[in-house]
Amino acid sequence: MVMDEGGLRDRGRGTPATVDSEPRQILVELGEQNLDAICLSTYRTACKLRFIQKRCNLHLIDIYNVIEAVRDAGLNAVELHAGISVTRLENLVSSLFNQLSKRLPTTHTIDPRESTVLLVEFLLAAVDSEPDSRLTVLSVKAMLATLCGGKLLDKLRYVFSQVSDSSGVLVQSKFDSFLREALKLPSAVHEGPSFGYTHTSARSCFPQQKRVMLNMFLDSVADPPQCLVWLPLMHRMANVEHVYHPVSCSYCRGNAMMGFRYRCLRCRGYQLCQNCFWRGNASGSHSNQHQMKEHSSWKSSASKLGRALSRTLGCVSSREPPHPIYPEQPERTLNLSNLVPARPVGNTSDAMLLSTSVPESSKSLAVAQRMNEEHALIAAYVNRLQSSPCSVDSPRREDEEHKLIARYTSRLAETDGPGVIPNRSINFDVNKQKRELIGQLECKNREILAEIKRLRVEHDAACQATTNPTLLAELRLLRQRKDELEQRMSSLQQSRRELMVQLEGLMKLLKAQAAGSSHASPSRPSPSSVRSVGAASPPAHMYPPQDSLAGVGGDVQEAFAQGPRRNLRNDLLVAADSITNTVSSLVKELHSDEAREEEERLLNGKDRAG
């Protein structure tokens, strides 16, 4: 593609057609992309609409998905100029993206709600870009068909089906209305001065042709009118987004290029990436007025040489037509009104009785006669085709073929023939057994289902009983109280054991002191007497020691061995009384020992004095 940079310069920067008090989110995000720095208006418009397409995830939806959504929304049977509410538009767009989210793989997910909001905002902004405009069925179809992904050829075929009549001829008024709605898209992205709608836009597309058919309409892709040059460019940009060129840019010195590559036809070896070329960057002796060639793929030197040799040695051009050639007249649908449906039969038993009531000989004769008639009819049809091979595709031949098919089917379905029902042997006993078996299985199935239902009810009742909140709360409180009591019991047992150990140590200490005092004085009472004094306490019965007193001395066990039915409090009181009596007796003995020693001293002093 050779282009002149000066000829494609902007004819005036786009300005907003209307100023909204609250800018829409998608237009704010579009402004953040800094796409207005692109000097070429065609590329700037295509880049902006491509951003809108990808931001709304419309590049994942083709024209066939749009057609299906429009049909499901019931807009096919509505007039093109009929108004449509915003709620109905939201439902249509939401169904588009919901179906898309179901088709996408799990590795690629979208947010249908966000895409719906963004697309509806942009469509409403496009409608508001032109004063005194309203949202119609045609505007929704035109904008969705223009912005969706897929092949451009399929989109143009759909557009032609909307703007043509029943004979396949373009209607200028419908095409003018379509252009008015489609060109609101460039106006919505502030490119109205370059690609806005004018009253001469429709006639400028096909200036010389009075009768525009489908093939002529599709030829506009190769040489689009000025108002639609951005549409095929947007599709070419989508096709080359991931094309890699292993060369460096002569301006930005990038190691590789992605997308389009532009080569200067005057400066040898001078190549620019798409970002530098779109923004008018140039360096060295290169000028923006030089012609540049656009490359959408990378070809090595060997592939270029092979292509040149094949073009030179080839006798016939291998260039294919830009699009398939479609018939001028739209295809006629088959007229099936003459077809007679098969004879309805009341039930299977009637059919079986009818087949068995006819004698075998008459049935075989009728079937043979019918087959001969069918073969003769087919042979006559083949002879007719062979006699006139040039008129195979004529409309008259199609009508005759339809009549022949209708006659053949009516002959097969006529009611008075005995061979309508095929000849087959029927065993009524086998069928009866099968019906009985089916009845038994159905009865067992009902019993099993009833049992399952009963078990399910019992299970639900048991689950409700076990999940009663009152019972659960009471059980929780009881368990908590049980834990508290067990902790209290263990702490009391530990305290009792510690007290027993302390009492044992005290008893040992008292024994040691009593033994020391008895050795100091010969007249001091023996430990037996001390024990007898201590025996003034309540009598102790000799019971086997308790488990709780294991590990302590015998005196403590003897003091606390008051019977298995005594509690801890009584044991402590008895022990305290015993200790008190023992201590008092010890004090008395100590005082008596001191008095005896003083008397002995006095006596010894008198003896010495005498």
XYZ file of C-alpha atoms in Angstrom:
610
model
C 0.000 0.000 0.000
C 1.606 3.252 -1.160
C 0.447 6.453 0.480
C 1.328 10.117 0.466
C 1.829 11.486 3.948
C 0.940 15.005 2.925
C -2.282 13.868 1.269
C -3.426 11.988 4.393
C -2.775 14.754 6.861
C -5.563 15.794 9.169
C -8.150 18.080 7.651
C -8.939 19.537 11.045
C -8.623 18.150 14.531
C -11.798 16.592 15.918
C -13.719 18.502 18.543
C -16.596 17.203 20.595
C -19.953 17.572 18.929
C -21.689 17.927 22.282
C -20.299 18.754 25.677
C -21.625 16.552 28.490
C -21.749 17.836 32.026
C -20.458 14.452 33.225
C -18.002 12.807 30.801
C -18.533 9.107 30.377
C -15.952 6.693 31.755
C -14.999 5.098 28.446
C -14.413 8.506 26.824
C -12.237 9.526 29.776
C -10.158 6.363 29.325
C -9.941 7.085 25.598
C -8.553 10.539 26.317
C -5.858 9.041 28.551
C -4.465 7.036 25.605
C -3.132 10.236 23.935
C -4.325 9.077 20.521
C -4.917 12.670 19.429
C -1.151 12.909 18.845
C -1.594 10.807 15.684
C -1.357 13.183 12.721
C -3.259 11.089 10.180
C -7.002 11.384 10.704
C -7.785 7.983 9.172
C -5.366 6.149 11.465
C -6.400 8.270 14.440
C -10.068 7.382 13.956
C -9.298 3.687 13.405
C -7.086 3.599 16.522
C -9.768 5.228 18.676
C -12.513 2.887 17.511
C -10.181 -0.084 17.868
C -9.554 0.946 21.498
C -13.307 1.192 22.088
C -13.777 -2.219 20.491
C -11.159 -3.916 22.666
C -12.099 -2.062 25.866
C -15.716 -3.239 25.518
C -14.594 -6.770 24.473
C -16.477 -6.427 21.195
C -13.506 -7.845 19.293
C -14.462 -11.243 20.763
C -17.972 -11.072 19.248
C -18.607 -11.626 15.538
C -21.535 -10.571 13.374
C -23.298 -13.916 13.773
C -23.432 -13.469 17.554
C -24.925 -10.010 17.009
C -27.553 -11.424 14.622
C -28.509 -14.100 17.138
C -28.792 -11.588 19.994
C -30.901 -9.229 17.874
C -33.205 -12.102 16.919
C -33.534 -13.241 20.538
C -34.379 -9.683 21.590
C -37.224 -9.612 19.070
C -35.805 -6.716 17.023
C -35.939 -8.592 13.710
C -39.662 -8.067 13.340
C -39.516 -4.375 14.309
C -39.288 -1.498 11.840
C -35.778 -0.092 11.425
C -36.831 3.439 12.338
C -38.784 2.371 15.422
C -37.530 3.730 18.728
C -35.948 1.513 21.374
C -35.663 2.136 25.091
C -32.379 2.194 26.999
C -33.540 -0.738 29.120
C -34.103 -2.881 26.056
C -30.681 -1.866 24.736
C -29.078 -2.871 28.050
C -30.816 -6.261 27.930
C -29.592 -6.835 24.368
C -25.981 -5.924 25.178
C -26.081 -7.894 28.428
C -27.222 -11.044 26.585
C -24.344 -10.570 24.129
C -21.680 -10.543 26.842
C -23.322 -13.221 28.979
C -23.269 -15.618 26.034
C -19.675 -14.583 25.335
C -18.589 -15.356 28.897
C -20.064 -18.854 28.529
C -18.180 -19.515 25.279
C -14.788 -18.286 26.479
C -12.314 -20.755 28.030
C -11.604 -20.639 31.743
C -8.206 -19.048 31.109
C -9.806 -16.008 29.488
C -12.572 -14.398 31.530
C -14.380 -11.078 31.184
C -16.706 -9.023 33.346
C -20.044 -8.994 31.463
C -21.496 -6.257 33.664
C -18.586 -3.883 33.137
C -18.536 -4.499 29.372
C -22.286 -3.898 29.202
C -22.037 -0.586 31.058
C -19.135 0.665 28.917
C -20.733 -0.293 25.597
C -24.124 1.188 26.488
C -22.405 4.402 27.592
C -20.562 4.666 24.288
C -23.630 3.898 22.165
C -25.612 6.571 24.005
C -22.731 8.996 23.553
C -22.711 8.231 19.828
C -26.443 8.894 19.606
C -26.045 12.149 21.549
C -23.207 13.301 19.274
C -25.775 14.455 16.706
C -28.479 16.904 17.812
C -32.134 15.918 17.576
C -31.257 12.229 17.224
C -32.887 9.298 18.974
C -32.079 5.678 19.651
C -33.646 3.441 16.990
C -33.421 -0.184 15.935
C -31.361 0.801 12.885
C -28.850 2.727 15.000
C -28.348 -0.265 17.311
C -27.908 -2.677 14.395
C -25.580 -0.344 12.479
C -23.312 0.448 15.450
C -23.076 -3.126 16.702
C -22.420 -4.468 13.181
C -19.681 -1.868 12.682
C -17.923 -2.297 16.027
C -18.106 -6.086 16.420
C -15.287 -8.398 15.416
C -15.187 -11.009 12.698
C -14.709 -10.704 8.961
C -15.491 -7.457 7.218
C -17.089 -9.335 4.316
C -19.664 -10.962 6.609
C -20.463 -7.644 8.214
C -21.028 -5.983 4.831
C -23.305 -8.812 3.723
C -25.419 -8.293 6.841
C -25.529 -4.548 6.240
C -26.613 -5.112 2.631
C -29.427 -7.400 3.803
C -30.723 -4.548 5.947
C -30.557 -1.821 3.253
C -31.740 -3.802 0.186
C -35.163 -4.784 -1.073
C -36.601 -8.230 -1.736
C -35.074 -8.374 -5.238
C -31.534 -7.781 -3.930
C -31.137 -4.131 -5.011
C -29.719 -1.453 -2.733
C -32.271 1.104 -1.545
C -30.604 4.529 -1.408
C -32.823 5.864 1.364
C -32.078 2.905 3.624
C -28.359 3.126 2.856
C -28.405 6.841 3.632
C -30.013 6.114 7.007
C -27.419 3.441 7.697
C -24.571 5.832 6.923
C -26.110 8.458 9.198
C -26.096 5.978 12.115
C -22.708 4.392 11.367
C -20.913 7.739 11.020
C -22.029 8.682 14.521
C -19.214 6.451 15.751
C -16.395 8.748 14.472
C -18.339 11.732 15.784
C -18.514 10.118 19.232
C -14.691 9.956 19.380
C -14.451 13.615 18.258
C -13.629 12.884 14.611
C -16.804 14.402 13.173
C -15.030 17.109 11.107
C -13.130 14.437 9.176
C -15.698 11.633 8.920
C -19.024 13.131 9.891
C -22.261 12.562 8.000
C -23.284 14.807 5.114
C -26.266 14.661 2.777
C -23.993 13.664 -0.113
C -22.283 10.783 1.717
C -24.578 8.073 0.339
C -24.316 9.218 -3.277
C -20.536 9.580 -3.043
C -20.239 5.854 -2.322
C -21.832 4.788 -5.629
C -21.876 7.887 -7.827
C -22.392 6.266 -11.235
C -24.336 3.101 -10.529
C -28.085 3.330 -10.421
C -28.647 -0.322 -9.607
C -26.296 -1.565 -6.875
C -26.230 -5.308 -6.273
C -24.463 -7.343 -3.592
C -21.198 -7.930 -5.497
C -20.876 -4.242 -6.344
C -21.533 -3.365 -2.711
C -18.794 -5.753 -1.571
C -16.354 -4.260 -4.087
C -16.388 -1.096 -2.011
C -14.004 -2.832 0.406
C -11.143 -2.607 -2.099
C -11.766 1.092 -2.779
C -13.871 2.445 0.104
C -15.472 5.902 -0.068
C -13.864 8.732 1.832
C -16.375 8.624 4.675
C -15.663 4.918 5.371
C -11.900 4.597 4.840
C -11.404 3.994 8.563
C -13.555 0.816 8.551
C -11.291 -1.509 6.488
C -8.257 0.077 8.164
C -9.590 -0.882 11.588
C -9.888 -4.491 10.408
C -6.379 -4.466 8.946
C -5.024 -3.101 12.236
C -6.702 -5.972 14.071
C -5.089 -8.496 11.711
C -1.527 -7.149 12.090
C -1.492 -6.401 15.820
C 0.740 -9.412 16.512
C 2.838 -9.363 13.308
C 6.558 -9.209 14.112
C 9.124 -7.425 11.906
C 12.774 -8.251 12.799
C 14.108 -4.810 11.781
C 14.793 -1.646 13.752
C 13.020 1.664 13.372
C 15.111 4.387 11.759
C 13.743 7.059 14.140
C 13.190 5.529 17.583
C 15.875 2.832 17.061
C 13.592 0.120 18.360
C 14.981 -3.383 17.970
C 11.803 -4.801 16.433
C 8.428 -3.647 15.138
C 4.943 -4.912 15.879
C 1.987 -4.162 13.615
C 2.520 -2.126 10.463
C 5.945 -1.334 8.989
C 6.475 1.652 6.687
C 9.315 1.849 4.148
C 10.285 5.018 2.332
C 10.344 4.740 -1.463
C 12.952 7.484 -1.834
C 15.316 7.017 1.116
C 17.100 3.684 0.796
C 16.776 1.445 3.856
C 14.683 3.992 5.776
C 11.868 2.264 7.713
C 9.552 3.499 10.428
C 7.388 1.717 12.964
C 3.696 2.521 13.061
C 3.902 4.785 16.126
C 6.593 6.982 14.594
C 4.921 7.143 11.190
C 1.473 7.957 12.576
C 2.871 10.786 14.671
C 4.873 12.280 11.793
C 8.350 11.588 13.173
C 11.239 11.895 10.683
C 15.023 12.039 10.911
C 17.986 12.692 8.619
C 17.249 13.408 4.976
C 13.809 11.835 5.187
C 10.813 14.138 4.923
C 7.180 13.664 5.759
C 6.337 14.470 2.142
C 8.009 11.293 0.879
C 5.850 8.415 -0.221
C 5.834 5.441 2.135
C 4.862 1.841 1.487
C 2.918 0.012 4.156
C 3.890 -3.588 4.974
C 1.642 -5.854 7.007
C 4.003 -8.865 7.052
C 7.689 -9.697 6.969
C 9.158 -11.546 3.989
C 12.738 -12.727 3.788
C 14.926 -12.230 0.715
C 14.558 -15.872 -0.334
C 10.761 -15.716 -0.214
C 10.810 -12.467 -2.203
C 13.041 -14.049 -4.885
C 10.815 -17.125 -5.135
C 7.716 -14.989 -5.419
C 9.304 -12.887 -8.184
C 10.333 -16.000 -10.149
C 6.890 -17.569 -9.870
C 5.298 -14.316 -11.008
C 7.716 -14.082 -13.932
C 7.382 -17.706 -15.076
C 3.665 -17.998 -14.461
C 1.448 -17.844 -17.515
C -1.770 -17.079 -15.641
C -2.162 -14.632 -12.811
C -2.740 -16.402 -9.513
C -4.474 -13.461 -7.927
C -7.789 -14.500 -6.453
C -10.864 -12.263 -6.449
C -11.199 -10.141 -3.309
C -14.443 -11.874 -2.370
C -16.622 -14.738 -3.631
C -19.026 -13.980 -6.450
C -22.595 -14.257 -5.216
C -25.671 -14.675 -7.462
C -27.372 -11.454 -8.453
C -30.835 -12.668 -7.490
C -31.412 -13.814 -3.922
C -31.914 -17.524 -3.499
C -35.528 -18.627 -3.615
C -36.823 -20.725 -0.800
C -38.487 -24.066 -1.533
C -42.273 -23.977 -1.823
C -43.406 -26.819 0.396
C -47.115 -25.992 0.320
C -47.809 -28.846 -2.115
C -46.222 -31.441 0.110
C -48.761 -33.783 1.677
C -47.775 -34.944 5.177
C -47.824 -38.605 6.113
C -51.190 -40.032 7.119
C -51.665 -39.718 10.878
C -52.342 -42.996 12.617
C -54.466 -43.102 15.739
C -52.260 -45.473 17.743
C -49.814 -48.272 17.259
C -52.302 -51.049 17.786
C -54.513 -49.746 14.933
C -51.510 -49.676 12.627
C -50.538 -53.210 13.563
C -54.091 -54.449 13.083
C -54.288 -52.741 9.702
C -51.036 -54.294 8.565
C -52.072 -57.768 9.639
C -55.590 -57.544 8.217
C -54.335 -57.239 4.614
C -53.506 -60.552 2.934
C -49.876 -61.159 2.181
C -50.400 -61.680 -1.538
C -52.318 -58.416 -2.073
C -49.719 -56.468 -0.111
C -46.782 -57.799 -2.096
C -48.610 -57.059 -5.355
C -49.353 -53.457 -4.288
C -45.737 -52.862 -3.202
C -44.376 -54.163 -6.526
C -46.787 -51.983 -8.483
C -45.838 -48.904 -6.465
C -42.113 -49.528 -6.963
C -42.597 -49.848 -10.723
C -44.445 -46.531 -10.815
C -41.710 -44.807 -8.798
C -38.969 -46.187 -11.045
C -40.841 -45.040 -14.151
C -41.266 -41.562 -12.670
C -37.571 -41.276 -11.828
C -36.563 -42.538 -15.275
C -38.799 -39.937 -16.941
C -37.202 -37.218 -14.864
C -33.659 -38.388 -15.766
C -34.546 -38.479 -19.481
C -35.901 -34.939 -19.261
C -32.660 -33.723 -17.661
C -30.549 -35.459 -20.318
C -32.596 -34.031 -23.164
C -32.156 -30.423 -21.965
C -28.771 -30.156 -20.189
C -28.466 -26.423 -20.832
C -31.518 -25.527 -18.814
C -30.546 -27.268 -15.614
C -30.308 -24.032 -13.625
C -33.331 -22.281 -15.138
C -36.209 -21.185 -12.890
C -38.630 -23.239 -14.996
C -36.635 -26.373 -14.337
C -36.663 -25.623 -10.583
C -40.442 -25.240 -10.630
C -40.831 -28.524 -12.490
C -38.502 -30.203 -10.028
C -40.538 -28.910 -7.106
C -43.736 -30.152 -8.700
C -42.152 -33.529 -9.350
C -41.016 -33.822 -5.737
C -44.457 -32.792 -4.505
C -46.124 -35.360 -6.772
C -43.761 -38.067 -5.601
C -44.368 -37.323 -1.915
C -48.133 -37.103 -2.399
C -48.060 -40.484 -4.148
C -46.145 -41.943 -1.218
C -48.594 -40.468 1.291
C -51.912 -41.218 -0.390
C -54.336 -42.906 1.950
C -56.063 -45.530 -0.187
C -52.950 -47.586 -0.912
C -52.542 -50.805 0.991
C -48.761 -50.624 1.014
C -48.347 -47.511 3.119
C -47.513 -49.461 6.213
C -44.489 -51.739 5.745
C -44.888 -55.435 5.936
C -43.541 -56.793 9.192
C -44.391 -59.663 11.454
C -45.643 -58.674 14.881
C -45.614 -60.903 17.857
C -48.328 -59.778 20.246
C -47.180 -62.120 23.025
C -43.704 -60.577 23.055
C -45.149 -57.099 23.182
C -47.472 -58.076 26.023
C -44.581 -59.523 28.007
C -42.570 -56.393 27.435
C -45.435 -54.213 28.614
C -45.863 -56.349 31.737
C -42.149 -56.157 32.468
C -42.212 -52.392 32.025
C -45.182 -52.170 34.398
C -43.349 -54.212 37.048
C -40.243 -52.081 36.751
C -42.279 -48.919 37.055
C -43.980 -50.286 40.195
C -40.624 -51.140 41.755
C -39.346 -47.726 40.800
C -42.264 -46.075 42.588
C -41.623 -48.180 45.700
C -37.940 -47.269 45.702
C -38.761 -43.579 45.304
C -41.253 -43.782 48.200
C -38.634 -45.472 50.407
C -36.062 -42.843 49.486
C -38.559 -40.125 50.345
C -39.316 -41.726 53.723
C -35.639 -42.086 54.600
C -35.017 -38.511 53.568
C -37.839 -37.290 55.844
C -36.461 -39.307 58.777
C -32.987 -37.985 58.140
C -34.250 -34.404 58.017
C -36.184 -34.916 61.273
C -33.107 -36.377 62.979
C -30.970 -33.519 61.735
C -33.496 -31.002 63.051
C -33.582 -32.745 66.438
C -29.819 -32.756 66.741
C -29.544 -29.230 65.533
C -32.105 -27.789 68.041
C -30.451 -24.608 69.357
C -32.013 -24.915 72.827
C -30.722 -28.459 73.330
C -27.313 -27.521 72.023
C -27.115 -24.565 74.426
C -28.081 -26.776 77.397
C -25.547 -29.421 76.415
C -22.893 -26.761 76.109
C -23.677 -25.393 79.590
C -23.651 -28.869 81.135
C -20.295 -29.670 79.598
C -18.904 -26.383 80.833
C -20.210 -27.020 84.369
C -18.740 -30.516 84.305
C -15.331 -29.145 83.304
C -15.468 -26.557 86.099
C -16.330 -29.175 88.709
C -13.539 -31.455 87.543
C -11.038 -28.609 87.761
C -12.310 -27.711 91.262
C -12.032 -31.313 92.406
C -8.480 -31.643 91.130
C -7.461 -28.366 92.834
C -8.995 -29.515 96.176
C -7.171 -32.832 95.990
C -3.920 -31.067 95.287
C -4.457 -28.673 98.233
C -5.250 -31.594 100.555
C -2.099 -33.427 99.541
C 0.029 -30.323 100.117
C -1.554 -29.863 103.573
C -0.795 -33.462 104.477
C 2.832 -32.998 103.530
C 3.086 -29.851 105.670
C 1.506 -31.607 108.671
C 3.954 -34.492 108.276
C 6.863 -32.095 108.416
C 5.430 -30.416 111.502
C 4.989 -33.750 113.272
C 8.584 -34.666 112.529
C 9.719 -31.351 113.963
C 7.723 -31.873 117.153
C 9.119 -35.372 117.522
C 12.647 -34.113 117.129
C 12.153 -31.420 119.802
C 10.538 -33.883 122.198
C 13.405 -36.323 121.771
C 15.972 -33.596 122.473
C 14.255 -32.511 125.671
C 14.049 -36.117 126.950
C 17.803 -36.627 126.507
C 18.590 -33.362 128.275
C 16.857 -34.390 131.587
C 16.666 -37.932 133.008
C 13.549 -37.129 134.950
C 11.840 -35.862 131.868
C 8.881 -37.939 130.844
C 9.359 -40.442 128.140
C 7.933 -40.033 124.691
C 5.315 -42.524 125.679
C 4.033 -40.086 128.272
C 4.023 -37.329 125.692
C 2.120 -39.561 123.426
C -0.259 -40.343 126.267
C -0.801 -36.631 126.796
C -1.470 -36.227 123.152
C -3.859 -39.096 123.471
C -6.178 -36.801 125.382
C -7.609 -35.944 122.050
C -10.590 -37.896 120.788
C -9.823 -41.573 120.357
C -8.493 -42.624 117.029
C -9.677 -45.826 115.465
C -7.174 -47.887 113.581
C -8.379 -47.947 110.009
C -6.307 -48.789 107.000
C -4.798 -45.638 105.434
C -6.738 -43.919 102.628
C -5.412 -43.517 99.115
C -5.379 -39.759 99.553
C -2.900 -40.133 102.503
C -0.446 -42.303 100.617
C 3.098 -40.985 100.853
C 2.806 -39.190 104.236
C 4.034 -40.260 107.639
C 2.338 -42.736 109.917
C 1.464 -40.113 112.526
C -0.460 -38.040 110.092
C -2.189 -41.137 108.785
C -3.016 -42.127 112.355
C -4.310 -38.639 113.131
C -6.476 -38.573 110.036
C -7.578 -42.174 110.016
C -10.982 -41.425 111.512
C -13.054 -43.512 109.217
C -13.848 -43.471 105.522
C -16.942 -41.338 105.981
C -15.183 -38.304 107.531
C -14.745 -35.347 105.283
C -11.710 -33.116 104.852
C -12.969 -30.410 107.218
C -13.333 -32.771 110.193
C -9.915 -34.273 109.457
C -8.357 -30.821 109.517
C -10.098 -29.944 112.823
C -8.939 -33.156 114.453
C -5.402 -32.586 113.213
C -5.444 -29.012 114.518
C -6.633 -30.147 117.972
C -3.962 -32.840 118.108
C -1.257 -30.365 117.171
C -2.494 -27.863 119.774
C -2.483 -30.444 122.560
C 0.958 -31.678 121.597
C 2.386 -28.144 121.529
C 0.826 -27.273 124.941
C 2.216 -30.430 126.511
C 5.621 -29.640 125.069
C 5.520 -26.143 126.535
C 4.542 -27.475 129.945
C 7.413 -29.972 129.904
C 9.856 -27.242 128.968
C 8.669 -25.057 131.879
C 8.870 -27.972 134.303
C 12.423 -28.737 133.163
C 13.481 -25.142 133.768
C 11.949 -25.144 137.271
C 13.779 -28.350 138.190
C 17.081 -26.945 136.983
C 16.656 -23.819 139.108
C 15.807 -25.904 142.163
C 18.872 -28.029 141.607
C 21.027 -24.895 141.305
C 19.616 -23.528 144.548
C 20.218 -26.795 146.325
C 23.772 -27.005 145.050
C 24.391 -23.421 146.194
C 23.177 -24.102 149.712
C 25.343 -27.166 149.969
C 28.418 -25.216 149.001
C 27.575 -22.441 151.401
C 27.156 -24.885 154.297
